Amino acid sequence: MPPLPDDRCGCGSGLRAVRCCRPTAVEPPSAPALDRIEARTERAADAFDRGDAATARRLCLKILDEAPAHADALTILACLLQISGPAEAAIAVLQRIRHLRPDDLNTTLDLARQLLRAARLPEAQAQARNAVRLDPGNPTSHAVLAMALTEGHQPHAGEFHYRQALALAGADAVTLANLAWNLKLQGRIDEARALYRQAAALDPAIFLTWLGWAQTEEAGRGLDTASRLLARARRIDPGHPIGGFEAALLGRQGAPEAALAVLEAAVGLDPAGLLEKGRLLDRLGRHDEAFAAMVAAKALIRQQGQGYAEPEASDLIARLGGFFIAPRLRLLPRPESPAAGAQPIFVTGAPRSGTTLVEQILSAHPAVAGGDELPALAQLVHRLPRLLDSPLAYPEALSELWMGDQRDGLDRLRDEYLRRARKLVPFRPGNRLFTDKMPFNELHLGLIALMLPAAPVVHVLRHPLDVVLSMMSHNLTHGFQCAADLETAARHCARVFELVGHYRREMPLRYLPLRYEDLVQEFEPNVRRLLDFVGLRFDRRCLRFDKNRRYARTASYAQVTEALYSRSLYRHRNYMRHLEPVIPILEPVIDSLGYSV
């Protein structure tokens, strides 16, 4: 009886589920069947070489229905799926080939690339690392790992592998441009610009080189140059969708109407384009339309599988609150030795609360290096059980510190954090402090206070309704991707704020709450208060944060190049009708901070 259509695997490979993602045991083919299978495989390979995809696919599906582990047929099918999709099917088939041939470099690289395209970054990085292990002398292995690391917010490590690829294969336009983009993400605008010039000279016909160069110039405040480079990119590929960036550039040049016209002329805006449209409509005072654009963008983001990981978030927050209690903490040791070298200032708070502004103020001081959103603390949390040789997860793994052979554990954790953080910070002569501005780092105030009890923690606060509204207008992944929806953003912010209150009750913290509204409305007194708290003498350069040539690598990078403004204060008042569903969630936080609805 022929298989029914609904027997087909949901991944889209075309195979039956029992021959694909839900395999069942199959008897090995008989000798006559093997001869038939090999003949079909040769015909499938010939059809693929001739460009007859339909015949090649049909033959492969027949082979694999009879012999699901036939590696050659799987390889041909994987090639077809990489060309025509769907991506999930290509990934499923490549994973099966890699299981059969774990040392096959080409399969490993193909799998890493497909996982990258599907934005499955941890898996992509794991496969790219496998490729480097299989052949550390292969430049493609290094280039693919560099892409995975760069996309996974580890550009410094990515830079190393791009440079390895260039050293092994020589300069090529694509790798040079990719390295330039990596350096742009690190805020090294001048170096990125120089590499883009080299890439464009090697091959002036690559669209993405000119687009990336334009985006780099925009980040470096060269708006007119960015416009010229964008025009060059458009001449190379007039049909490529660049409306989101073009609109953002026009908006920065003071032409919001023209920017909006670009987006309204575009067909099928992606989430980035819809969010830019929402921000432009907000600037033009068309608030209902702006919110509708934000909601549409967030719906697309959730459709792409980027929703709030609520079970994981609520579980971790509950366990942090349960572990960090005063009676237990009194039994824990403290670091045995003082930390040497440059020390951190933790600038914490929800995304879009004003943390970038505070970091720009601090990094304008000659003693402070701007670290930006450092992943070092999150990496430490991930590795903490192994570092303490604990069978438990974080935070319970900290109970190993009660053991006699782990009494120096906090020193080791602290030194591991500092080692990772300092590798990522662009230090200048005279810097003795650096900022760590990862949003929602206040989740780990307990760990910070244990490891680095002298480290200042600046908690930037802003009206919670302004925070969640601003989170709606950007594509943010912080906080377990809570910003994928208005209500999940509100729930996560409320949970984190409640946890901060718990920490403050249960343990001593070097903690400064700093309201964004107070900072904007009474600027110099609050800058003086901020500098005094972190142990620095007042420096008037901190009042001119907009002259700070450092590139802030966050969604706020454009705003902090402007002089201080108050137009963002209490923006939520224009959106009260849309924010009504989250007022009950946030009202306790609003009241406790002294705000009003």
Short mmCIF file of C-alpha atoms in Angstrom, two decimals, residues 40-446:
data_model
loop_
_atom_site.label_atom_id
_atom_site.label_comp_id
_atom_site.label_asym_id
_atom_site.label_seq_id
_atom_site.Cartn_x
_atom_site.Cartn_y
_atom_site.Cartn_z
CA ARG A 40 19.16 4.47 -8.62
CA THR A 41 21.87 6.37 -6.76
CA GLU A 42 23.94 6.69 -9.94
CA ARG A 43 20.87 7.92 -11.83
CA ALA A 44 20.06 10.40 -9.03
CA ALA A 45 23.64 11.76 -9.08
CA ASP A 46 23.51 12.08 -12.86
CA ALA A 47 20.16 13.90 -12.70
CA PHE A 48 21.54 16.28 -10.07
CA ASP A 49 24.59 17.03 -12.21
CA ARG A 50 22.31 17.75 -15.20
CA GLY A 51 20.21 20.13 -13.12
CA ASP A 52 17.16 17.85 -13.14
CA ALA A 53 16.27 18.41 -9.50
CA ALA A 54 12.83 16.80 -9.70
CA THR A 55 14.19 13.47 -10.95
CA ALA A 56 17.09 13.49 -8.49
CA ARG A 57 14.72 14.19 -5.59
CA ARG A 58 12.23 11.48 -6.64
CA LEU A 59 14.98 8.85 -6.91
CA CYS A 60 16.52 9.82 -3.56
CA LEU A 61 13.16 9.55 -1.79
CA LYS A 62 12.68 6.04 -3.22
CA ILE A 63 16.17 4.97 -2.14
CA LEU A 64 15.77 6.37 1.36
CA ASP A 65 12.37 4.82 1.88
CA GLU A 66 14.03 1.47 1.36
CA ALA A 67 17.45 2.26 2.88
CA PRO A 68 17.12 5.25 5.28
CA ALA A 69 20.83 5.28 6.13
CA HIS A 70 22.10 5.41 2.54
CA ALA A 71 24.68 8.18 2.92
CA ASP A 72 25.09 9.00 -0.79
CA ALA A 73 21.35 9.42 -1.32
CA LEU A 74 21.13 11.53 1.83
CA THR A 75 23.97 13.71 0.52
CA ILE A 76 22.23 14.34 -2.79
CA LEU A 77 18.94 15.09 -1.00
CA ALA A 78 20.76 17.47 1.38
CA CYS A 79 22.26 19.32 -1.62
CA LEU A 80 18.79 19.68 -3.16
CA LEU A 81 17.27 20.91 0.10
CA GLN A 82 20.07 23.45 0.62
CA ILE A 83 19.22 24.90 -2.80
CA SER A 84 15.43 24.89 -2.60
CA GLY A 85 14.62 24.37 1.09
CA PRO A 86 12.97 24.13 3.44
CA ALA A 87 15.88 24.95 5.74
CA GLU A 88 14.66 22.73 8.59
CA ALA A 89 14.58 19.75 6.23
CA ALA A 90 18.12 20.45 5.04
CA ILE A 91 19.26 20.61 8.67
CA ALA A 92 17.51 17.33 9.54
CA VAL A 93 19.10 15.49 6.62
CA LEU A 94 22.56 16.96 7.23
CA GLN A 95 22.34 15.92 10.89
CA ARG A 96 21.65 12.36 9.78
CA ILE A 97 24.65 12.39 7.44
CA ARG A 98 26.87 13.77 10.18
CA HIS A 99 25.71 10.98 12.49
CA LEU A 100 26.75 8.48 9.82
CA ARG A 101 29.96 10.30 8.88
CA PRO A 102 31.08 12.34 11.91
CA ASP A 103 34.46 13.10 10.34
CA ASP A 104 33.09 14.47 7.06
CA LEU A 105 34.26 18.10 6.94
CA ASN A 106 31.99 19.23 4.09
CA THR A 107 28.86 17.91 5.80
CA THR A 108 29.88 19.57 9.07
CA LEU A 109 30.42 22.91 7.31
CA ASP A 110 27.15 22.65 5.39
CA LEU A 111 25.30 21.88 8.62
CA ALA A 112 26.92 24.84 10.39
CA ARG A 113 25.93 27.18 7.52
CA GLN A 114 22.33 25.97 7.49
CA LEU A 115 22.04 26.38 11.26
CA LEU A 116 23.40 29.91 10.90
CA ARG A 117 20.78 30.74 8.26
CA ALA A 118 18.10 29.39 10.59
CA ALA A 119 19.45 31.60 13.43
CA ARG A 120 20.13 28.51 15.57
CA LEU A 121 23.33 30.09 16.78
CA PRO A 122 24.47 27.78 19.63
CA GLU A 123 24.10 24.74 17.37
CA ALA A 124 25.77 26.52 14.46
CA GLN A 125 28.68 27.45 16.67
CA ALA A 126 29.03 23.87 17.94
CA GLN A 127 29.19 22.49 14.39
CA ALA A 128 31.60 25.20 13.26
CA ARG A 129 33.86 24.34 16.18
CA ASN A 130 33.69 20.70 15.05
CA ALA A 131 34.80 21.81 11.58
CA VAL A 132 37.86 23.58 13.02
CA ARG A 133 38.67 20.51 15.10
CA LEU A 134 38.42 18.32 11.99
CA ASP A 135 40.72 20.55 9.95
CA PRO A 136 42.35 23.50 11.72
CA GLY A 137 44.24 24.30 8.52
CA ASN A 138 41.06 24.80 6.49
CA PRO A 139 40.30 28.51 5.99
CA THR A 140 36.60 27.85 5.39
CA SER A 141 36.30 26.18 8.80
CA HIS A 142 37.70 29.30 10.45
CA ALA A 143 35.52 31.63 8.37
CA VAL A 144 32.32 29.77 9.26
CA LEU A 145 33.22 29.67 12.96
CA ALA A 146 34.01 33.39 12.78
CA MET A 147 30.52 34.05 11.38
CA ALA A 148 28.88 31.94 14.09
CA LEU A 149 30.82 33.66 16.87
CA THR A 150 30.18 37.13 15.46
CA GLU A 151 26.46 36.48 15.09
CA GLY A 152 26.46 35.01 18.60
CA HIS A 153 27.71 38.29 20.15
CA GLN A 154 31.31 37.11 20.52
CA PRO A 155 32.99 39.36 17.95
CA HIS A 156 36.42 39.34 19.61
CA ALA A 157 36.67 35.56 19.27
CA GLY A 158 35.19 35.83 15.77
CA GLU A 159 37.89 38.31 14.79
CA PHE A 160 40.57 35.74 15.66
CA HIS A 161 39.08 33.17 13.28
CA TYR A 162 38.55 35.66 10.45
CA ARG A 163 42.22 36.55 10.73
CA GLN A 164 43.11 32.85 10.75
CA ALA A 165 41.12 32.35 7.55
CA LEU A 166 42.90 35.28 5.89
CA ALA A 167 46.30 34.01 7.02
CA LEU A 168 45.58 30.54 5.60
CA ALA A 169 44.00 31.55 2.28
CA GLY A 170 45.15 35.09 1.62
CA ALA A 171 43.01 38.19 1.28
CA ASP A 172 39.64 37.84 -0.40
CA ALA A 173 36.89 40.43 -0.63
CA VAL A 174 34.21 38.48 1.24
CA THR A 175 36.34 37.59 4.27
CA LEU A 176 37.78 41.11 4.46
CA ALA A 177 34.27 42.59 4.42
CA ASN A 178 33.10 40.10 7.05
CA LEU A 179 36.05 41.01 9.26
CA ALA A 180 35.24 44.69 8.71
CA TRP A 181 31.68 44.09 9.92
CA ASN A 182 33.03 42.24 12.94
CA LEU A 183 35.24 45.22 13.82
CA LYS A 184 32.30 47.59 13.34
CA LEU A 185 30.39 45.56 15.93
CA GLN A 186 33.33 46.01 18.29
CA GLY A 187 33.16 49.77 17.79
CA ARG A 188 36.47 49.88 15.87
CA ILE A 189 35.06 52.07 13.13
CA ASP A 190 38.34 53.33 11.61
CA GLU A 191 39.75 49.81 11.26
CA ALA A 192 36.48 48.57 9.76
CA ARG A 193 36.44 51.45 7.26
CA ALA A 194 39.98 50.61 6.10
CA LEU A 195 39.09 46.95 5.56
CA TYR A 196 35.97 47.85 3.58
CA ARG A 197 38.16 49.96 1.28
CA GLN A 198 40.40 46.93 0.69
CA ALA A 199 37.42 44.62 0.09
CA ALA A 200 35.81 47.04 -2.38
CA ALA A 201 39.11 47.41 -4.26
CA LEU A 202 39.48 43.63 -4.53
CA ASP A 203 35.93 43.12 -5.83
CA PRO A 204 33.78 46.23 -6.35
CA ALA A 205 30.74 44.23 -7.47
CA ILE A 206 29.69 42.77 -4.08
CA PHE A 207 26.51 44.42 -2.83
CA LEU A 208 26.99 43.51 0.83
CA THR A 209 30.43 45.13 0.96
CA TRP A 210 28.98 48.53 0.06
CA LEU A 211 25.96 48.08 2.32
CA GLY A 212 28.11 47.08 5.31
CA TRP A 213 30.46 49.98 4.64
CA ALA A 214 27.48 52.36 4.52
CA GLN A 215 26.21 51.00 7.85
CA THR A 216 29.68 51.43 9.34
CA GLU A 217 29.86 55.06 8.24
CA GLU A 218 26.39 55.69 9.67
CA ALA A 219 27.50 54.22 12.99
CA GLY A 220 30.58 56.45 12.87
CA ARG A 221 28.42 59.57 12.27
CA GLY A 222 29.47 59.92 8.62
CA LEU A 223 25.90 60.25 7.41
CA ASP A 224 26.64 61.87 4.02
CA THR A 225 29.29 59.27 3.24
CA ALA A 226 26.86 56.54 4.26
CA SER A 227 24.30 57.93 1.78
CA ARG A 228 26.83 57.84 -1.07
CA LEU A 229 27.87 54.28 -0.28
CA LEU A 230 24.24 53.17 -0.03
CA ALA A 231 23.58 54.65 -3.48
CA ARG A 232 26.53 52.61 -4.80
CA ALA A 233 25.07 49.45 -3.26
CA ARG A 234 21.68 50.15 -4.80
CA ARG A 235 23.23 50.48 -8.28
CA ILE A 236 24.74 47.00 -7.91
CA ASP A 237 21.49 45.34 -6.81
CA PRO A 238 18.45 47.63 -7.23
CA GLY A 239 16.05 44.96 -6.02
CA HIS A 240 17.72 44.18 -2.71
CA PRO A 241 15.52 45.19 0.27
CA ILE A 242 17.45 47.92 2.10
CA GLY A 243 14.49 50.09 3.03
CA GLY A 244 14.95 49.66 6.78
CA PHE A 245 18.51 50.99 6.79
CA GLU A 246 17.78 53.66 4.19
CA ALA A 247 14.86 54.89 6.30
CA ALA A 248 16.95 54.90 9.49
CA LEU A 249 19.62 56.92 7.69
CA LEU A 250 17.11 59.44 6.38
CA GLY A 251 15.61 59.70 9.85
CA ARG A 252 19.00 60.52 11.34
CA GLN A 253 19.47 63.14 8.63
CA GLY A 254 16.30 64.89 9.77
CA ALA A 255 13.96 63.66 7.04
CA PRO A 256 11.37 61.44 8.80
CA GLU A 257 8.69 61.98 6.12
CA ALA A 258 11.07 60.85 3.37
CA ALA A 259 12.14 57.92 5.52
CA LEU A 260 8.55 56.86 6.05
CA ALA A 261 7.87 57.14 2.31
CA VAL A 262 10.72 54.67 1.66
CA LEU A 263 9.16 52.13 4.00
CA GLU A 264 5.62 52.62 2.75
CA ALA A 265 6.82 51.97 -0.80
CA ALA A 266 8.44 48.69 0.25
CA VAL A 267 6.63 45.38 -0.19
CA GLY A 268 6.49 42.89 2.68
CA LEU A 269 8.51 44.65 5.35
CA ASP A 270 10.50 42.41 7.67
CA PRO A 271 10.46 42.98 11.45
CA ALA A 272 13.35 45.46 11.28
CA GLY A 273 11.54 47.51 8.64
CA LEU A 274 8.27 47.47 10.59
CA LEU A 275 10.01 48.55 13.78
CA GLU A 276 11.75 51.40 11.97
CA LYS A 277 8.37 52.40 10.57
CA GLY A 278 6.92 52.40 14.08
CA ARG A 279 9.72 54.62 15.37
CA LEU A 280 9.25 57.08 12.49
CA LEU A 281 5.49 57.23 13.00
CA ASP A 282 6.11 57.89 16.68
CA ARG A 283 8.37 60.84 15.80
CA LEU A 284 5.65 62.18 13.53
CA GLY A 285 3.05 61.95 16.31
CA ARG A 286 1.03 59.19 14.61
CA HIS A 287 0.94 57.05 17.72
CA ASP A 288 -1.82 54.55 16.93
CA GLU A 289 -0.20 53.70 13.59
CA ALA A 290 3.19 53.49 15.30
CA PHE A 291 1.94 50.97 17.84
CA ALA A 292 0.23 48.92 15.12
CA ALA A 293 3.57 48.67 13.26
CA MET A 294 5.34 47.54 16.44
CA VAL A 295 2.70 44.89 17.14
CA ALA A 296 2.97 43.59 13.55
CA ALA A 297 6.75 43.38 13.84
CA LYS A 298 6.56 41.47 17.12
CA ALA A 299 4.06 39.03 15.64
CA LEU A 300 6.52 38.25 12.83
CA ILE A 301 9.32 37.82 15.36
CA ARG A 302 7.24 35.31 17.34
CA GLN A 303 6.37 33.46 14.13
CA GLN A 304 10.11 33.02 13.62
CA GLY A 305 10.25 31.17 16.94
CA GLN A 306 11.67 34.00 19.05
CA GLY A 307 9.14 34.13 21.88
CA TYR A 308 9.66 34.57 25.63
CA ALA A 309 11.21 31.53 27.29
CA GLU A 310 8.91 32.04 30.27
CA PRO A 311 9.28 28.66 32.03
CA GLU A 312 13.07 28.97 32.05
CA ALA A 313 12.96 32.61 33.17
CA SER A 314 10.47 32.13 35.98
CA ASP A 315 12.26 28.98 37.19
CA LEU A 316 15.67 30.68 37.34
CA ILE A 317 14.32 33.78 39.08
CA ALA A 318 12.51 31.64 41.67
CA ARG A 319 15.65 29.60 42.36
CA LEU A 320 17.82 32.72 42.64
CA GLY A 321 15.41 34.11 45.21
CA GLY A 322 15.39 30.83 47.09
CA PHE A 323 19.18 30.49 47.20
CA PHE A 324 20.25 34.04 48.02
CA ILE A 325 18.86 34.42 51.53
CA ALA A 326 20.67 35.97 54.49
CA PRO A 327 21.04 32.84 56.71
CA ARG A 328 22.64 30.87 53.87
CA LEU A 329 24.84 33.73 52.69
CA ARG A 330 26.32 34.18 56.17
CA LEU A 331 27.86 30.70 55.83
CA LEU A 332 29.58 31.43 52.51
CA PRO A 333 33.21 32.52 52.35
CA ARG A 334 34.34 35.80 50.87
CA PRO A 335 37.13 36.30 48.32
CA GLU A 336 40.46 35.53 49.99
CA SER A 337 42.53 38.02 47.99
CA PRO A 338 41.85 41.44 46.44
CA ALA A 339 41.33 41.62 42.69
CA ALA A 340 44.15 43.17 40.67
CA GLY A 341 43.91 45.28 37.54
CA ALA A 342 41.04 47.26 36.06
CA GLN A 343 37.77 46.77 37.94
CA PRO A 344 34.15 46.75 36.73
CA ILE A 345 31.31 49.21 37.18
CA PHE A 346 28.08 47.31 36.61
CA VAL A 347 25.52 49.49 34.82
CA THR A 348 22.35 47.45 35.14
CA GLY A 349 18.73 47.90 34.15
CA ALA A 350 16.15 46.85 31.61
CA PRO A 351 16.89 47.46 27.95
CA ARG A 352 15.90 50.99 26.86
CA SER A 353 15.99 52.33 30.42
CA GLY A 354 18.91 54.74 29.91
CA THR A 355 21.85 52.43 30.57
CA THR A 356 23.63 53.47 27.36
CA LEU A 357 23.42 57.13 28.33
CA VAL A 358 24.92 56.35 31.75
CA GLU A 359 27.71 54.33 30.16
CA GLN A 360 28.52 57.16 27.72
CA ILE A 361 28.74 59.57 30.65
CA LEU A 362 31.06 57.28 32.60
CA SER A 363 33.26 56.35 29.62
CA ALA A 364 33.83 60.04 28.89
CA HIS A 365 35.89 60.06 32.09
CA PRO A 366 39.60 59.37 31.44
CA ALA A 367 39.66 56.65 34.11
CA VAL A 368 36.85 54.58 32.57
CA ALA A 369 36.78 52.29 29.54
CA GLY A 370 33.40 51.57 27.97
CA GLY A 371 32.88 47.81 27.91
CA ASP A 372 29.34 47.85 26.49
CA GLU A 373 27.18 44.70 26.72
CA LEU A 374 29.78 42.24 27.96
CA PRO A 375 28.77 38.55 27.79
CA ALA A 376 31.34 37.67 30.47
CA LEU A 377 28.92 37.34 33.38
CA ALA A 378 26.48 35.17 31.42
CA GLN A 379 29.38 32.98 30.28
CA LEU A 380 30.56 32.64 33.86
CA VAL A 381 27.07 31.65 35.02
CA HIS A 382 26.98 28.98 32.30
CA ARG A 383 30.37 27.56 33.29
CA LEU A 384 30.02 28.02 37.05
CA PRO A 385 28.99 24.42 37.91
CA ARG A 386 32.02 23.08 36.05
CA LEU A 387 34.37 25.64 37.61
CA LEU A 388 33.22 24.56 41.07
CA ASP A 389 33.08 20.87 40.11
CA SER A 390 29.43 20.73 41.14
CA PRO A 391 26.71 18.29 40.05
CA LEU A 392 24.17 21.08 40.64
CA ALA A 393 23.01 23.89 38.38
CA TYR A 394 23.49 27.60 39.04
CA PRO A 395 22.78 29.06 41.57
CA GLU A 396 22.67 25.91 43.72
CA ALA A 397 26.20 25.04 42.55
CA LEU A 398 27.43 27.88 44.78
CA SER A 399 26.77 25.56 47.73
CA GLU A 400 30.12 23.95 46.84
CA LEU A 401 31.69 27.00 48.50
CA TRP A 402 30.82 25.42 51.84
CA MET A 403 33.29 22.61 51.07
CA GLY A 404 36.80 22.79 52.49
CA ASP A 405 38.45 22.29 49.11
CA GLN A 406 36.40 25.06 47.46
CA ARG A 407 36.99 27.88 49.93
CA ASP A 408 38.86 29.82 47.23
CA GLY A 409 36.00 29.31 44.77
CA LEU A 410 34.88 32.94 44.75
CA ASP A 411 38.42 34.09 43.91
CA ARG A 412 38.45 31.70 40.95
CA LEU A 413 35.01 32.79 39.78
CA ARG A 414 35.94 36.45 40.09
CA ASP A 415 39.21 35.97 38.23
CA GLU A 416 37.45 34.05 35.46
CA TYR A 417 34.90 36.85 35.06
CA LEU A 418 37.65 39.50 34.98
CA ARG A 419 39.73 37.47 32.51
CA ARG A 420 36.83 37.17 30.09
CA ALA A 421 35.63 40.75 30.53
CA ARG A 422 39.02 42.41 30.13
CA LYS A 423 39.67 40.59 26.86
CA LEU A 424 36.60 42.34 25.41
CA VAL A 425 37.14 45.90 26.66
CA PRO A 426 38.94 48.49 24.47
CA PHE A 427 41.19 49.93 27.16
CA ARG A 428 43.04 53.24 26.78
CA PRO A 429 46.03 54.45 28.81
CA GLY A 430 44.86 55.58 32.23
CA ASN A 431 41.74 53.39 32.37
CA ARG A 432 41.45 51.71 35.76
CA LEU A 433 37.72 51.00 35.61
CA PHE A 434 35.49 49.55 32.90
CA THR A 435 31.75 49.39 32.44
CA ASP A 436 29.72 46.21 32.05
CA LYS A 437 26.33 47.25 30.70
CA MET A 438 24.61 43.99 29.81
CA PRO A 439 20.83 44.54 30.26
CA PHE A 440 19.20 42.56 33.05
CA ASN A 441 22.55 41.82 34.72
CA GLU A 442 20.72 42.76 37.90
CA LEU A 443 19.41 39.20 37.73
CA HIS A 444 22.85 38.21 39.08
CA LEU A 445 23.34 40.87 41.73
CA GLY A 446 23.79 38.12 44.30
#
